[in-house]
Amino acid sequence: MMRKYVVFLFLLILGCGKTEAPFPKVSVTHPKTFQQLGDSVTTTTQTALVRTLLKHLEDGGPTKAAVFCTVNAIPITDSLATHFQVQVRRISDKNRNPKNKADENDLAVMEQWSKSLQKGGNAQPLLREDSGQYLYFKPIFLGMPTCLQCHGNPETDINPEVRALLAEKYPADQATGYKVGDLRGAWKITMSKRRAL
Ligand code: HEC
């Protein structure tokens, strides 16, 4: 019985081998594969978000762009997550959307980066193993002055219209008071170890 099953599986694999693309050369269980996957997911998602944000700022100004972020930031990350078959989140120790609140592990990672930065070091992406899955973290910095329009000093950087909108949509908003170059949060990618690449 067992033997028949093994033969069947073997035929199935052979069968798939003929029609599908060849198996990837890298081992699917090797952490490096997941590190690379995390790198490409975050790069693609970040590019998609920033490009769309800049377009909306140019077309409609900061208030319209803020409305856009309010409605679309999570759906954009979710759609790319589906595409890559992973979970994609942006988390922060000073989150705007309550859904982006960092948990204890996330905070430990951010703390590690902050300490390294304080000592003049850098903040590198890192991979953590967590019961059957890999967690990939990559720092998000407040990389350009544009970000200040919605995350800077509420008195001097954020216009009153945007301020009112943020107060209405995010009554517990903590994501202001940043300066260019600050660590703003992290990408957190959750990948099942059993994913078929
Ligand atoms: C036009 C306003 C606007 C600009 C400009 C803007 N953001 Fe945001 N940002 C938002 C809004 C609104 C949210 C909450 C989105 C949501 O509800 O998911 C947000 C959320 C975030 C989050 C997720 C964590 C959290 O606090 O909820 C990060 C990280 C972030 N922004 C980084 C940036 C960076 C980096 C830039 C510059 C490239 C930037 N933002 C520019 C409005 C803006």
Coordinates of C-alpha atoms and ligand atoms in Angstrom, one line a residue:
M1 CA 0.0 0.0 0.0
M2 CA 2.7 2.4 1.1
R3 CA 4.8 1.4 -1.9
K4 CA 2.0 2.2 -4.3
Y5 CA 1.6 5.6 -2.7
V6 CA 5.3 6.4 -3.1
V7 CA 5.2 5.3 -6.8
F8 CA 2.1 7.5 -7.3
L9 CA 3.9 10.5 -5.7
F10 CA 6.9 9.9 -7.8
L11 CA 4.9 9.8 -11.0
L12 CA 3.1 12.9 -9.9
I13 CA 6.4 14.8 -9.3
L14 CA 7.7 13.6 -12.7
G15 CA 4.4 14.6 -14.3
C16 CA 4.6 18.1 -12.9
G17 CA 8.3 18.4 -13.8
K18 CA 7.4 18.0 -17.4
T19 CA 4.7 20.7 -17.6
E20 CA 5.9 23.3 -15.0
A21 CA 8.9 25.4 -14.9
P22 CA 12.1 23.6 -13.6
F23 CA 12.5 23.5 -9.8
P24 CA 14.4 26.5 -8.4
K25 CA 18.0 25.8 -7.8
V26 CA 18.1 27.3 -4.3
S27 CA 16.8 25.1 -1.4
V28 CA 13.4 26.3 -0.3
T29 CA 14.2 25.7 3.3
H30 CA 17.4 27.8 3.3
P31 CA 17.1 31.0 5.3
K32 CA 18.9 32.9 2.6
T33 CA 16.0 32.2 0.2
F34 CA 13.6 33.8 2.7
Q35 CA 16.0 36.8 3.2
Q36 CA 15.9 37.3 -0.6
L37 CA 12.2 36.9 -0.7
G38 CA 11.8 39.5 2.1
D39 CA 14.1 41.9 0.3
S40 CA 12.2 41.7 -3.0
V41 CA 8.7 41.9 -1.4
T42 CA 9.7 45.0 0.6
T43 CA 11.4 46.7 -2.3
T44 CA 8.5 46.1 -4.6
T45 CA 5.9 47.2 -2.1
Q46 CA 7.8 50.3 -1.0
T47 CA 8.3 51.4 -4.6
A48 CA 4.5 50.9 -5.3
L49 CA 3.5 52.9 -2.2
V50 CA 5.9 55.8 -2.6
R51 CA 5.3 56.1 -6.3
T52 CA 1.5 56.3 -5.8
L53 CA 1.9 58.7 -2.8
L54 CA 4.0 61.1 -4.9
K55 CA 1.5 61.0 -7.8
H56 CA -1.4 61.9 -5.5
L57 CA 0.6 64.7 -3.8
E58 CA 1.4 66.1 -7.2
D59 CA -2.2 65.8 -8.5
G60 CA -4.2 66.8 -5.4
G61 CA -1.9 68.2 -2.7
P62 CA -1.3 66.8 0.8
T63 CA -4.9 66.5 2.0
K64 CA -6.0 64.5 -1.0
A65 CA -2.9 62.3 -0.7
A66 CA -3.6 61.8 3.0
V67 CA -7.1 60.7 2.2
F68 CA -5.6 58.3 -0.3
C69 CA -3.2 56.8 2.2
T70 CA -6.1 56.4 4.7
V71 CA -8.0 54.3 2.3
N72 CA -5.4 52.6 0.3
A73 CA -2.2 52.0 2.2
I74 CA -3.3 48.6 3.6
P75 CA -5.1 47.4 0.5
I76 CA -1.9 48.1 -1.6
T77 CA 0.3 46.1 0.8
D78 CA -2.3 43.4 1.0
S79 CA -2.6 43.0 -2.8
L80 CA 1.2 42.6 -3.0
A81 CA 1.1 40.1 -0.2
T82 CA -1.3 38.0 -2.1
H83 CA 0.9 38.2 -5.2
F84 CA 3.9 37.0 -3.2
Q85 CA 1.9 34.6 -1.0
V86 CA 3.3 36.1 2.2
Q87 CA 1.9 38.5 4.8
V88 CA 3.1 42.1 4.4
R89 CA 2.8 44.7 7.2
R90 CA 4.2 48.0 8.1
I91 CA 4.6 48.4 11.9
S92 CA 5.7 51.2 14.1
D93 CA 6.4 51.9 17.8
K94 CA 4.6 55.3 17.1
N95 CA 1.8 54.0 14.9
R96 CA -0.8 56.1 13.2
N97 CA -3.2 53.3 12.2
P98 CA -3.9 51.0 15.2
K99 CA -3.5 48.0 12.9
N100 CA 0.1 48.9 12.4
K101 CA 1.0 48.8 16.1
A102 CA 4.3 47.0 16.9
D103 CA 4.1 43.9 19.2
E104 CA 6.8 43.0 21.7
N105 CA 9.0 41.2 19.2
D106 CA 8.7 44.0 16.7
L107 CA 9.7 46.5 19.4
A108 CA 12.7 44.5 20.4
V109 CA 13.9 44.6 16.7
M110 CA 13.3 48.4 16.5
E111 CA 15.2 48.8 19.8
Q112 CA 18.1 46.8 18.5
W113 CA 18.3 49.1 15.4
S114 CA 18.0 52.2 17.5
K115 CA 20.8 51.2 19.7
S116 CA 23.0 50.4 16.8
L117 CA 22.2 53.8 15.1
Q118 CA 23.0 55.6 18.3
K119 CA 26.4 54.1 18.4
G120 CA 27.0 55.2 14.8
G121 CA 26.2 51.8 13.3
N122 CA 23.5 51.0 10.9
A123 CA 20.1 49.2 10.9
Q124 CA 20.2 46.0 8.7
P125 CA 17.2 43.9 7.6
L126 CA 17.0 40.7 9.6
L127 CA 15.4 37.4 9.6
R128 CA 13.8 35.7 12.7
E129 CA 12.6 32.1 13.0
D130 CA 9.2 31.8 14.7
S131 CA 7.4 28.4 15.0
G132 CA 7.1 27.2 11.4
Q133 CA 7.6 30.6 9.8
Y134 CA 10.2 33.2 9.1
L135 CA 9.7 36.9 10.0
Y136 CA 11.7 39.4 8.0
F137 CA 12.2 42.9 9.2
K138 CA 13.5 45.9 7.3
P139 CA 13.8 49.4 8.7
I140 CA 11.6 52.2 7.3
F141 CA 13.3 55.6 7.6
L142 CA 11.7 59.0 7.1
G143 CA 13.7 59.2 3.9
M144 CA 12.6 62.5 2.3
P145 CA 11.2 65.9 3.3
T146 CA 7.9 65.0 1.6
C147 CA 7.1 62.6 4.5
L148 CA 7.1 65.6 6.9
Q149 CA 3.9 66.9 5.4
C150 CA 2.0 64.1 7.3
H151 CA 4.6 62.9 9.9
G152 CA 6.6 66.0 10.8
N153 CA 6.0 68.7 13.4
P154 CA 2.2 69.3 13.7
E155 CA 2.7 73.1 14.1
T156 CA 5.3 73.8 11.4
D157 CA 5.3 70.9 8.9
I158 CA 1.7 69.7 8.7
N159 CA -1.0 72.0 7.2
P160 CA -4.2 72.6 9.2
E161 CA -6.4 70.8 6.8
V162 CA -4.2 67.6 6.9
R163 CA -4.0 68.0 10.7
A164 CA -7.8 68.0 11.0
L165 CA -8.2 65.0 8.7
L166 CA -5.6 63.0 10.6
A167 CA -7.3 63.9 13.9
E168 CA -10.6 62.8 12.6
K169 CA -9.4 59.5 11.0
Y170 CA -6.8 58.6 13.7
P171 CA -7.8 59.9 17.1
A172 CA -4.9 58.0 18.7
D173 CA -2.3 59.1 16.1
Q174 CA 1.3 58.9 17.4
A175 CA 3.0 59.2 14.0
T176 CA 4.0 62.9 14.1
G177 CA 7.1 64.8 15.3
Y178 CA 9.6 63.1 13.1
K179 CA 12.6 64.6 11.4
V180 CA 14.2 63.5 8.1
G181 CA 16.4 60.5 8.7
D182 CA 14.5 59.2 11.8
L183 CA 13.6 55.5 12.1
R184 CA 9.9 55.6 11.4
G185 CA 9.0 51.9 11.6
A186 CA 9.6 48.6 9.8
W187 CA 8.4 46.3 7.1
K188 CA 7.4 43.0 8.6
I189 CA 7.0 40.1 6.2
T190 CA 5.7 36.8 7.5
M191 CA 6.6 33.7 5.4
S192 CA 5.5 30.2 5.9
K193 CA 8.5 27.8 5.8
R194 CA 6.4 25.4 3.8
R195 CA 5.7 27.8 1.0
A196 CA 6.4 26.2 -2.4
L197 CA 8.6 28.6 -4.4
Ligands
HEC1 C1 -0.1 62.7 2.5 C2 0.2 62.3 3.8 C3 1.3 61.3 4.1 C4 2.6 61.4 3.6 C5 3.2 62.5 2.7 C6 3.3 60.2 4.1 N1 2.5 59.5 4.9 FE1 3.0 57.8 6.0 N2 1.0 57.6 6.6 C7 0.0 58.5 6.2 C8 -1.3 57.9 6.7 C9 -2.7 58.5 6.5 C10 -0.9 56.7 7.3 C11 -1.9 55.6 7.9 C12 -2.2 54.6 6.8 C13 -3.2 53.5 7.2 O1 -4.2 53.8 7.7 O2 -2.8 52.4 6.9 C14 0.5 56.5 7.2 C15 1.2 55.4 7.7 C16 2.6 55.3 7.6 C17 3.3 54.1 8.1 C18 2.7 52.9 8.8 C19 2.8 52.9 10.3 C20 1.7 53.8 10.9 O3 2.1 54.7 11.6 O4 0.5 53.5 10.8 C21 4.6 54.3 7.8 C22 5.8 53.4 8.1 C23 4.7 55.6 7.1 N3 3.5 56.1 7.0 C24 5.9 56.1 6.6 C25 5.9 57.2 5.7 C26 7.1 57.7 5.0 C27 8.5 57.0 5.1 C28 6.7 58.7 4.2 C29 7.6 59.5 3.2 C30 8.1 58.7 2.1 C31 5.3 59.0 4.5 N4 4.9 58.0 5.4 C32 4.6 60.0 3.9 C33 0.1 59.7 5.6 C34 1.2 60.1 4.9

